[in-house]
């Protein structure tokens, strides 16, 4: 049993913090999962110093040893995915199946990057000068700060930590304060693998205390962040003062288009999974449903019927499709947006209710508004709720225009049986990820992930593209004697 009060992992040793916070289960707010350590700024500085001192030794570690360590981390995450998934569910609110899936996928990230360790192969080029050879190689960027979100507390962190270690960097990780237990479990698994002390560090705490110390440090070389646009903008400004390499994954307002020729049953299933799985708390969620007028009424009727079958309940209960909202602040924000939609003149077609279940938690029904306009703020701002808004359009051209009429551009989807429509859509939408006859939520771990406009800043995450952020290119010219 882990002692969460000693939840800071700095320079290879577990530490208490300067204070603790309660880790409340949103499915049952009377349940405190544990009192969790909170770091001071001085402890963050200690972690940065330890990472800086150890990074070169880790970079020089033999490739097979690095690969073995990453593979073993992944294997333990996968073998313990039931146990770890339950902790994720209890502290974040996602269903038991989703928690298990996240733990399993986190293990896959580490195993994938164990393979990438051995695929670090440079390039050679001919020089424009006679008898000169050119070598192009990559080196670790150095010390990497990682700030990860609460909605995928283990998976998002893993797709940052695994490539950082793969390419020889040292890590200081600040997870979201809302989901600290799964972070401590991952740190405990990493602790067992024999990394040089200081290569991996975990500092729990608030953004105001721990986050500020990390983003304003001149001793880190790169910082990867997933969270809100507002925080991302502040991080970009802070890191630029020291020319720290910066990678930001931020907001979204993803659209799913349903065309005249769509298979309506496929469209409904994709909308349900995209808008309401994970309680809608996904950066890839389908918050805008853009439907051509010919199939609008049929789609809405079938969507409402399917929504009525969705079970909301405690994250660990069998048969639950949607767990609670993650915390009180998010819960209250969701209902402010529901009232805002009503005030704007949208029609509440389904849900919009607080639910009183056997356990006192942050439960609400999946919610659908119809008769909405794309320019309204409910269709422009990220809400992060199980709330979808339907927008009626004349044809595919108007649908694509609506999809692109946003400051975000993470994912966009279309449901169509027309190869022509699919081809036009994927070429014209301004989005980093495009889904055809699939939910907007759901991506693979071996290919790049990221968005356009205010959704992302900096190099892509995941797959082999991660090396663009976690390494620096060196060009060497050699003239033999």
Short mmCIF file of C-alpha atoms in Angstrom, two decimals:
data_model
loop_
_atom_site.label_atom_id
_atom_site.label_comp_id
_atom_site.label_asym_id
_atom_site.label_seq_id
_atom_site.Cartn_x
_atom_site.Cartn_y
_atom_site.Cartn_z
CA UNK A 1 0.00 0.00 0.00
CA UNK A 2 1.50 3.30 -1.09
CA UNK A 3 1.83 6.13 1.41
CA UNK A 4 0.40 9.08 -0.51
CA UNK A 5 1.67 11.50 2.14
CA UNK A 6 5.17 10.56 0.91
CA UNK A 7 4.16 11.10 -2.68
CA UNK A 8 7.02 13.24 -3.95
CA UNK A 9 9.75 11.36 -5.80
CA UNK A 10 12.92 13.46 -6.01
CA UNK A 11 16.42 12.26 -6.84
CA UNK A 12 15.51 8.60 -6.37
CA UNK A 13 13.91 9.07 -2.93
CA UNK A 14 10.34 9.44 -1.66
CA UNK A 15 9.59 12.62 0.29
CA UNK A 16 6.80 14.21 2.26
CA UNK A 17 5.55 17.58 1.12
CA UNK A 18 5.00 20.81 2.95
CA UNK A 19 1.28 20.02 3.19
CA UNK A 20 -1.33 17.52 1.99
CA UNK A 21 -4.65 17.66 0.13
CA UNK A 22 -7.53 15.21 0.06
CA UNK A 23 -8.03 13.11 -3.07
CA UNK A 24 -11.84 12.98 -3.31
CA UNK A 25 -13.70 10.30 -5.28
CA UNK A 26 -16.24 12.13 -7.52
CA UNK A 27 -18.45 9.02 -7.56
CA UNK A 28 -18.79 9.25 -3.78
CA UNK A 29 -17.66 12.55 -2.33
CA UNK A 30 -17.63 11.12 1.21
CA UNK A 31 -14.71 8.89 0.11
CA UNK A 32 -11.23 10.36 0.52
CA UNK A 33 -8.88 8.11 -1.46
CA UNK A 34 -5.98 9.48 0.55
CA UNK A 35 -4.17 12.57 1.82
CA UNK A 36 -1.58 13.44 -0.81
CA UNK A 37 1.72 15.32 -0.49
CA UNK A 38 2.14 18.81 -1.93
CA UNK A 39 5.58 20.07 -2.92
CA UNK A 40 7.13 23.43 -2.17
CA UNK A 41 8.97 25.53 -4.72
CA UNK A 42 12.24 24.54 -3.05
CA UNK A 43 11.41 20.88 -3.65
CA UNK A 44 10.74 21.62 -7.31
CA UNK A 45 14.15 23.28 -7.54
CA UNK A 46 15.70 20.20 -5.90
CA UNK A 47 14.07 17.99 -8.52
CA UNK A 48 15.32 20.21 -11.35
CA UNK A 49 18.84 20.15 -9.93
CA UNK A 50 18.76 16.36 -9.60
CA UNK A 51 17.53 15.99 -13.17
CA UNK A 52 20.23 18.30 -14.46
CA UNK A 53 22.97 16.37 -12.63
CA UNK A 54 21.80 12.95 -13.83
CA UNK A 55 20.74 13.56 -17.42
CA UNK A 56 24.10 13.00 -19.12
CA UNK A 57 24.59 9.62 -17.43
CA UNK A 58 21.16 8.50 -18.62
CA UNK A 59 21.79 9.74 -22.16
CA UNK A 60 24.98 7.66 -22.26
CA UNK A 61 23.28 4.52 -20.92
CA UNK A 62 23.43 1.62 -23.37
CA UNK A 63 20.44 1.43 -25.72
CA UNK A 64 19.48 -2.10 -24.73
CA UNK A 65 19.41 -1.11 -21.06
CA UNK A 66 17.14 1.87 -21.81
CA UNK A 67 14.88 -0.31 -23.93
CA UNK A 68 14.64 -2.94 -21.19
CA UNK A 69 13.70 -0.35 -18.58
CA UNK A 70 10.95 1.19 -20.72
CA UNK A 71 9.63 -2.23 -21.71
CA UNK A 72 9.48 -3.34 -18.06
CA UNK A 73 7.56 -0.19 -17.08
CA UNK A 74 5.07 -0.89 -19.84
CA UNK A 75 4.75 -4.55 -18.93
CA UNK A 76 3.94 -3.77 -15.31
CA UNK A 77 1.33 -1.18 -16.29
CA UNK A 78 -0.32 -3.73 -18.57
CA UNK A 79 -0.17 -6.63 -16.09
CA UNK A 80 -1.68 -4.43 -13.35
CA UNK A 81 -4.19 -2.61 -15.56
CA UNK A 82 -7.22 -3.82 -13.55
CA UNK A 83 -5.81 -2.55 -10.26
CA UNK A 84 -4.37 0.69 -11.65
CA UNK A 85 -7.45 1.31 -13.78
CA UNK A 86 -9.63 1.16 -10.67
CA UNK A 87 -7.56 3.90 -9.02
CA UNK A 88 -7.82 6.04 -12.15
CA UNK A 89 -11.59 5.57 -12.14
CA UNK A 90 -11.96 6.35 -8.46
CA UNK A 91 -10.08 9.64 -8.60
CA UNK A 92 -11.16 10.86 -12.07
CA UNK A 93 -14.67 9.37 -12.39
CA UNK A 94 -14.35 7.46 -15.66
CA UNK A 95 -15.89 4.00 -15.84
CA UNK A 96 -14.11 0.85 -14.74
CA UNK A 97 -13.66 -0.24 -18.37
CA UNK A 98 -12.26 3.16 -19.38
CA UNK A 99 -9.87 3.21 -16.41
CA UNK A 100 -8.55 -0.24 -17.24
CA UNK A 101 -8.18 0.72 -20.89
CA UNK A 102 -6.21 3.82 -19.97
CA UNK A 103 -3.79 1.86 -17.79
CA UNK A 104 -3.32 -0.71 -20.56
CA UNK A 105 -2.76 1.96 -23.20
CA UNK A 106 -0.24 3.69 -20.93
CA UNK A 107 1.77 0.47 -20.87
CA UNK A 108 1.64 0.34 -24.65
CA UNK A 109 3.21 3.79 -24.85
CA UNK A 110 6.19 2.65 -22.81
CA UNK A 111 6.55 -0.55 -24.82
CA UNK A 112 6.35 1.36 -28.10
CA UNK A 113 9.11 3.74 -27.02
CA UNK A 114 11.18 0.81 -25.80
CA UNK A 115 11.26 -0.16 -29.47
CA UNK A 116 12.00 3.41 -30.54
CA UNK A 117 15.13 3.39 -28.37
CA UNK A 118 16.65 0.91 -30.82
CA UNK A 119 15.44 2.78 -33.89
CA UNK A 120 17.58 5.87 -33.29
CA UNK A 121 19.49 5.83 -36.55
CA UNK A 122 21.24 8.87 -37.98
CA UNK A 123 21.68 10.03 -41.55
CA UNK A 124 24.61 10.59 -43.85
CA UNK A 125 24.82 13.11 -46.66
CA UNK A 126 27.31 14.07 -49.32
CA UNK A 127 28.84 17.49 -48.81
CA UNK A 128 29.00 20.07 -51.58
CA UNK A 129 32.75 20.06 -50.89
CA UNK A 130 35.06 17.34 -52.09
CA UNK A 131 36.33 14.80 -49.54
CA UNK A 132 33.92 16.01 -46.82
CA UNK A 133 31.33 13.74 -45.20
CA UNK A 134 28.21 14.95 -43.40
CA UNK A 135 26.56 13.15 -40.47
CA UNK A 136 23.14 14.13 -39.08
CA UNK A 137 22.44 12.85 -35.58
CA UNK A 138 20.03 13.55 -32.74
CA UNK A 139 20.84 14.18 -29.10
CA UNK A 140 18.67 14.53 -26.02
CA UNK A 141 17.28 18.01 -25.48
CA UNK A 142 18.27 17.73 -21.79
CA UNK A 143 15.98 18.32 -18.81
CA UNK A 144 12.27 18.13 -19.64
CA UNK A 145 9.42 19.51 -17.56
CA UNK A 146 6.08 17.75 -18.04
CA UNK A 147 2.71 19.14 -16.92
CA UNK A 148 -0.14 16.70 -17.56
CA UNK A 149 -3.95 17.00 -17.20
CA UNK A 150 -6.52 15.21 -15.06
CA UNK A 151 -8.81 13.78 -17.74
CA UNK A 152 -6.29 11.15 -18.92
CA UNK A 153 -3.96 11.29 -15.93
CA UNK A 154 -1.87 8.25 -16.80
CA UNK A 155 -2.11 8.05 -20.61
CA UNK A 156 -1.23 11.67 -21.38
CA UNK A 157 1.63 11.57 -18.90
CA UNK A 158 2.90 8.30 -20.38
CA UNK A 159 2.95 9.58 -23.94
CA UNK A 160 5.17 12.40 -22.70
CA UNK A 161 7.38 10.60 -20.16
CA UNK A 162 8.09 7.53 -22.31
CA UNK A 163 9.57 9.41 -25.31
CA UNK A 164 11.40 11.81 -23.02
CA UNK A 165 13.21 8.87 -21.40
CA UNK A 166 13.54 7.03 -24.71
CA UNK A 167 15.62 9.82 -26.21
CA UNK A 168 17.88 10.26 -23.16
CA UNK A 169 16.27 13.13 -21.29
CA UNK A 170 15.72 13.60 -17.57
CA UNK A 171 12.16 14.36 -16.40
CA UNK A 172 10.39 16.49 -13.81
CA UNK A 173 6.69 15.60 -13.89
CA UNK A 174 3.90 17.72 -12.42
CA UNK A 175 0.56 15.89 -12.77
CA UNK A 176 -2.81 17.52 -12.19
CA UNK A 177 -3.63 17.92 -8.51
CA UNK A 178 -7.05 16.36 -9.14
CA UNK A 179 -5.57 12.93 -9.98
CA UNK A 180 -2.43 12.36 -7.91
CA UNK A 181 -2.81 8.69 -6.91
CA UNK A 182 -2.27 7.26 -10.38
CA UNK A 183 0.81 9.48 -10.71
CA UNK A 184 2.30 8.07 -7.54
CA UNK A 185 1.65 4.53 -8.78
CA UNK A 186 3.48 5.23 -12.05
CA UNK A 187 6.38 6.82 -10.16
CA UNK A 188 6.56 3.73 -7.94
CA UNK A 189 6.73 1.47 -11.00
CA UNK A 190 9.48 3.61 -12.53
CA UNK A 191 11.37 3.64 -9.22
CA UNK A 192 11.79 -0.15 -9.40
CA UNK A 193 13.56 -0.12 -12.76
CA UNK A 194 17.01 1.08 -11.77
CA UNK A 195 17.24 4.43 -13.54
CA UNK A 196 20.10 6.65 -12.36
CA UNK A 197 18.91 8.76 -9.43
CA UNK A 198 17.42 12.04 -10.55
CA UNK A 199 16.50 10.96 -14.09
CA UNK A 200 12.82 10.81 -13.19
CA UNK A 201 11.17 13.08 -10.61
CA UNK A 202 7.54 13.54 -9.49
CA UNK A 203 6.45 16.82 -7.89
CA UNK A 204 2.80 17.11 -6.86
CA UNK A 205 1.20 20.43 -6.16
CA UNK A 206 -0.77 23.39 -7.41
CA UNK A 207 -0.10 25.26 -10.60
CA UNK A 208 0.44 28.42 -8.59
CA UNK A 209 3.23 26.85 -6.53
CA UNK A 210 4.73 23.90 -8.41
CA UNK A 211 3.73 24.83 -11.95
CA UNK A 212 5.06 28.37 -11.69
CA UNK A 213 8.40 27.16 -10.35
CA UNK A 214 8.72 24.73 -13.23
CA UNK A 215 7.72 26.99 -16.13
CA UNK A 216 9.89 29.86 -14.93
CA UNK A 217 13.05 27.81 -14.46
CA UNK A 218 16.10 28.59 -16.59
CA UNK A 219 17.50 25.13 -15.80
CA UNK A 220 15.07 23.11 -17.88
CA UNK A 221 15.54 22.73 -21.61
CA UNK A 222 12.04 21.81 -22.75
CA UNK A 223 8.51 21.84 -21.36
CA UNK A 224 5.51 19.80 -22.54
CA UNK A 225 2.05 20.83 -21.36
CA UNK A 226 -1.52 19.65 -21.90
CA UNK A 227 -4.33 21.83 -20.57
CA UNK A 228 -6.24 25.02 -21.23
CA UNK A 229 -5.45 27.70 -23.80
CA UNK A 230 -5.17 30.35 -21.09
CA UNK A 231 -2.57 28.37 -19.14
CA UNK A 232 -0.80 27.38 -22.35
CA UNK A 233 -0.46 31.00 -23.35
CA UNK A 234 1.08 31.86 -19.97
CA UNK A 235 3.50 28.94 -20.28
CA UNK A 236 4.55 30.04 -23.77
CA UNK A 237 5.37 33.51 -22.45
CA UNK A 238 7.18 32.22 -19.36
CA UNK A 239 9.32 29.64 -21.17
CA UNK A 240 10.22 32.04 -23.96
CA UNK A 241 12.01 34.26 -21.44
CA UNK A 242 14.68 31.55 -21.13
CA UNK A 243 14.32 30.20 -24.69
CA UNK A 244 12.98 26.91 -23.35
CA UNK A 245 11.61 24.59 -26.03
CA UNK A 246 7.83 24.47 -25.62
CA UNK A 247 5.10 22.00 -26.65
CA UNK A 248 1.46 22.82 -25.90
CA UNK A 249 -1.70 20.75 -26.37
CA UNK A 250 -4.66 22.95 -25.47
CA UNK A 251 -8.33 23.47 -26.23
CA UNK A 252 -10.73 22.09 -28.81
CA UNK A 253 -14.24 22.41 -30.17
CA UNK A 254 -14.51 19.31 -32.30
CA UNK A 255 -17.26 18.76 -34.84
CA UNK A 256 -18.87 15.61 -36.20
CA UNK A 257 -20.60 16.08 -39.56
CA UNK A 258 -23.52 13.85 -40.59
CA UNK A 259 -24.22 14.04 -44.32
CA UNK A 260 -27.28 13.26 -46.43
CA UNK A 261 -25.86 9.87 -47.38
CA UNK A 262 -24.71 8.88 -43.88
CA UNK A 263 -25.61 5.57 -42.29
CA UNK A 264 -27.68 7.08 -39.48
CA UNK A 265 -27.09 4.18 -37.08
CA UNK A 266 -23.33 4.57 -37.51
CA UNK A 267 -23.72 8.33 -37.04
CA UNK A 268 -25.62 7.87 -33.77
CA UNK A 269 -23.08 5.40 -32.39
CA UNK A 270 -20.18 7.69 -33.29
CA UNK A 271 -21.92 10.71 -31.77
CA UNK A 272 -22.63 8.83 -28.54
CA UNK A 273 -19.03 7.66 -28.17
CA UNK A 274 -17.57 10.97 -29.24
CA UNK A 275 -19.77 13.27 -27.18
CA UNK A 276 -20.55 11.33 -24.00
CA UNK A 277 -17.96 8.63 -23.29
CA UNK A 278 -15.59 9.73 -20.57
CA UNK A 279 -18.38 12.07 -19.43
CA UNK A 280 -17.43 14.28 -22.36
CA UNK A 281 -14.20 15.19 -20.60
CA UNK A 282 -11.95 14.60 -23.59
CA UNK A 283 -10.08 17.08 -25.72
CA UNK A 284 -11.26 15.03 -28.72
CA UNK A 285 -14.96 15.00 -27.73
CA UNK A 286 -17.66 15.77 -30.32
CA UNK A 287 -19.19 18.88 -28.81
CA UNK A 288 -20.65 20.13 -32.12
CA UNK A 289 -22.92 17.87 -34.19
CA UNK A 290 -23.32 19.39 -37.64
CA UNK A 291 -26.14 17.70 -39.57
CA UNK A 292 -27.46 18.31 -43.07
CA UNK A 293 -31.13 19.25 -43.12
CA UNK A 294 -32.26 16.18 -45.08
CA UNK A 295 -31.35 13.77 -42.24
CA UNK A 296 -31.47 16.20 -39.30
CA UNK A 297 -34.78 15.10 -37.77
CA UNK A 298 -34.11 11.38 -38.22
CA UNK A 299 -30.67 11.67 -36.66
CA UNK A 300 -31.86 13.71 -33.67
CA UNK A 301 -34.74 11.30 -32.97
CA UNK A 302 -32.48 8.26 -33.05
CA UNK A 303 -29.78 10.01 -31.02
CA UNK A 304 -32.25 10.90 -28.28
CA UNK A 305 -33.53 7.31 -28.19
CA UNK A 306 -29.99 6.00 -27.79
CA UNK A 307 -29.15 8.59 -25.13
CA UNK A 308 -32.13 7.37 -23.09
CA UNK A 309 -30.46 3.95 -22.80
CA UNK A 310 -27.18 5.25 -21.38
CA UNK A 311 -26.62 4.33 -17.74
CA UNK A 312 -25.02 6.95 -15.50
CA UNK A 313 -23.57 5.76 -12.22
CA UNK A 314 -20.69 5.02 -9.87
CA UNK A 315 -17.49 4.50 -11.84
CA UNK A 316 -17.02 0.94 -10.61
CA UNK A 317 -20.60 -0.28 -11.13
CA UNK A 318 -21.24 -2.77 -13.89
CA UNK A 319 -23.01 -1.58 -17.01
CA UNK A 320 -22.27 2.10 -16.43
CA UNK A 321 -21.65 4.04 -19.64
CA UNK A 322 -20.93 7.41 -18.03
CA UNK A 323 -19.46 8.14 -14.63
CA UNK A 324 -19.58 11.42 -12.71
CA UNK A 325 -18.05 14.77 -13.61
CA UNK A 326 -14.50 14.98 -12.23
CA UNK A 327 -15.01 17.58 -9.49
CA UNK A 328 -17.28 20.24 -8.06
CA UNK A 329 -15.83 23.14 -10.04
CA UNK A 330 -16.30 21.34 -13.36
CA UNK A 331 -19.79 20.21 -12.32
CA UNK A 332 -20.87 23.77 -11.52
CA UNK A 333 -19.33 25.06 -14.75
CA UNK A 334 -21.29 22.51 -16.78
CA UNK A 335 -24.61 23.75 -15.45
CA UNK A 336 -23.68 27.36 -16.03
CA UNK A 337 -23.17 26.43 -19.69
CA UNK A 338 -26.51 24.61 -19.77
CA UNK A 339 -28.22 27.75 -18.51
CA UNK A 340 -26.27 29.81 -21.02
CA UNK A 341 -27.53 27.62 -23.87
CA UNK A 342 -31.11 28.13 -22.70
CA UNK A 343 -30.59 31.87 -22.43
CA UNK A 344 -29.31 31.98 -26.00
CA UNK A 345 -32.48 30.28 -27.23
CA UNK A 346 -31.26 26.72 -27.76
CA UNK A 347 -33.81 23.94 -27.27
CA UNK A 348 -32.98 21.33 -24.63
CA UNK A 349 -33.71 18.06 -26.43
CA UNK A 350 -32.39 15.68 -23.79
CA UNK A 351 -30.85 15.67 -20.31
CA UNK A 352 -29.46 18.75 -18.64
CA UNK A 353 -30.24 17.38 -15.20
CA UNK A 354 -28.39 16.81 -11.97
CA UNK A 355 -28.85 13.20 -10.91
CA UNK A 356 -29.34 11.98 -7.36
CA UNK A 357 -28.03 8.43 -7.10
CA UNK A 358 -27.33 6.06 -4.21
CA UNK A 359 -23.93 7.67 -3.65
CA UNK A 360 -23.52 11.43 -3.38
CA UNK A 361 -21.41 12.36 -6.40
CA UNK A 362 -21.13 14.78 -9.30
CA UNK A 363 -23.65 13.06 -11.52
CA UNK A 364 -25.44 14.59 -14.47
CA UNK A 365 -27.32 13.27 -17.47
CA UNK A 366 -25.87 13.35 -20.99
CA UNK A 367 -27.19 16.54 -22.54
CA UNK A 368 -28.24 17.52 -26.05
CA UNK A 369 -29.25 20.95 -27.33
CA UNK A 370 -30.80 21.49 -30.76
CA UNK A 371 -31.57 24.63 -32.76
CA UNK A 372 -28.17 26.09 -32.00
CA UNK A 373 -26.00 28.45 -34.04
CA UNK A 374 -22.33 27.90 -34.67
CA UNK A 375 -21.40 31.48 -33.72
CA UNK A 376 -22.87 31.16 -30.20
CA UNK A 377 -20.27 30.83 -27.45
CA UNK A 378 -21.62 27.40 -26.49
CA UNK A 379 -20.32 26.28 -29.90
CA UNK A 380 -17.09 28.25 -29.74
CA UNK A 381 -15.74 27.68 -26.22
CA UNK A 382 -14.50 24.37 -24.85
CA UNK A 383 -16.98 23.23 -22.18
CA UNK A 384 -15.51 19.81 -21.28
CA UNK A 385 -18.88 18.31 -20.42
CA UNK A 386 -21.23 15.54 -21.62
CA UNK A 387 -22.97 18.22 -23.65
CA UNK A 388 -23.43 18.28 -27.42
CA UNK A 389 -25.04 20.97 -29.56
CA UNK A 390 -26.75 20.21 -32.88
CA UNK A 391 -26.34 22.59 -35.80
CA UNK A 392 -28.45 22.23 -38.96
CA UNK A 393 -26.81 22.99 -42.31
CA UNK A 394 -27.88 22.92 -45.95
CA UNK A 395 -25.11 20.77 -47.45
CA UNK A 396 -21.53 19.55 -47.11
CA UNK A 397 -20.04 22.89 -48.17
CA UNK A 398 -21.83 24.71 -45.39
CA UNK A 399 -20.93 21.93 -42.95
CA UNK A 400 -17.22 22.28 -43.71
CA UNK A 401 -17.44 26.05 -43.34
CA UNK A 402 -19.00 25.57 -39.88
CA UNK A 403 -16.38 22.99 -38.88
CA UNK A 404 -13.61 25.47 -39.70
CA UNK A 405 -15.33 28.44 -38.08
CA UNK A 406 -13.58 28.08 -34.73
CA UNK A 407 -10.30 29.15 -33.14
CA UNK A 408 -9.52 25.47 -32.54
CA UNK A 409 -8.56 22.60 -34.81
CA UNK A 410 -7.84 19.34 -33.01
CA UNK A 411 -10.16 16.67 -34.42
CA UNK A 412 -13.04 16.68 -36.91
CA UNK A 413 -15.17 13.81 -38.15
CA UNK A 414 -17.60 12.99 -40.92
CA UNK A 415 -20.14 10.20 -41.31
CA UNK A 416 -20.67 9.47 -44.98
CA UNK A 417 -20.93 6.56 -47.42
CA UNK A 418 -19.51 8.73 -50.21
CA UNK A 419 -15.82 8.43 -51.02
CA UNK A 420 -16.06 11.82 -52.74
CA UNK A 421 -17.49 13.49 -49.63
CA UNK A 422 -14.85 11.88 -47.43
CA UNK A 423 -12.07 13.02 -49.76
CA UNK A 424 -13.33 16.60 -49.89
CA UNK A 425 -13.76 16.72 -46.13
CA UNK A 426 -10.29 15.45 -45.21
CA UNK A 427 -8.69 17.95 -47.58
CA UNK A 428 -10.68 21.01 -46.58
CA UNK A 429 -11.11 20.79 -42.80
CA UNK A 430 -8.51 22.70 -40.78
CA UNK A 431 -7.89 20.04 -38.18
CA UNK A 432 -4.89 18.06 -36.98
CA UNK A 433 -6.80 14.76 -36.89
CA UNK A 434 -9.63 13.71 -39.22
CA UNK A 435 -12.02 10.83 -38.51
CA UNK A 436 -14.11 9.26 -41.27
CA UNK A 437 -17.00 7.07 -40.07
CA UNK A 438 -15.42 6.97 -36.61
CA UNK A 439 -15.93 8.91 -33.37
CA UNK A 440 -13.81 12.06 -33.04
CA UNK A 441 -12.53 10.64 -29.75
CA UNK A 442 -10.06 7.79 -30.14
CA UNK A 443 -6.49 7.92 -31.49
CA UNK A 444 -3.63 5.45 -31.89
CA UNK A 445 -0.33 5.60 -30.02
CA UNK A 446 2.09 5.00 -32.92
CA UNK A 447 1.11 7.96 -35.11
CA UNK A 448 1.33 11.74 -34.56
CA UNK A 449 -1.29 13.54 -32.48
CA UNK A 450 -1.96 17.26 -32.35
CA UNK A 451 -4.04 20.09 -33.74
CA UNK A 452 -4.01 23.42 -35.52
CA UNK A 453 -4.72 27.01 -34.54
CA UNK A 454 -5.18 27.39 -30.77
CA UNK A 455 -5.40 23.65 -30.16
CA UNK A 456 -1.64 23.03 -30.38
CA UNK A 457 1.70 24.78 -30.41
CA UNK A 458 5.03 23.16 -31.17
CA UNK A 459 5.95 19.72 -32.53
CA UNK A 460 3.47 16.84 -32.64
CA UNK A 461 3.17 14.27 -29.87
CA UNK A 462 3.26 10.46 -30.12
CA UNK A 463 4.79 8.01 -32.56
CA UNK A 464 8.15 8.65 -34.18
CA UNK A 465 7.21 12.34 -34.49
CA UNK A 466 7.88 12.77 -30.76
CA UNK A 467 11.60 12.93 -31.50
CA UNK A 468 11.09 16.39 -32.99
CA UNK A 469 10.41 17.74 -29.51
CA UNK A 470 12.56 15.50 -27.31
CA UNK A 471 15.75 15.70 -29.37
CA UNK A 472 18.04 18.29 -30.96
CA UNK A 473 19.56 17.75 -34.39
CA UNK A 474 23.34 17.93 -34.75
CA UNK A 475 25.08 18.20 -38.13
CA UNK A 476 28.71 17.07 -38.19
CA UNK A 477 31.16 17.70 -41.06
CA UNK A 478 34.11 15.33 -41.33
CA UNK A 479 37.17 15.68 -43.56
CA UNK A 480 39.45 12.63 -43.32
CA UNK A 481 43.19 13.15 -43.19
#
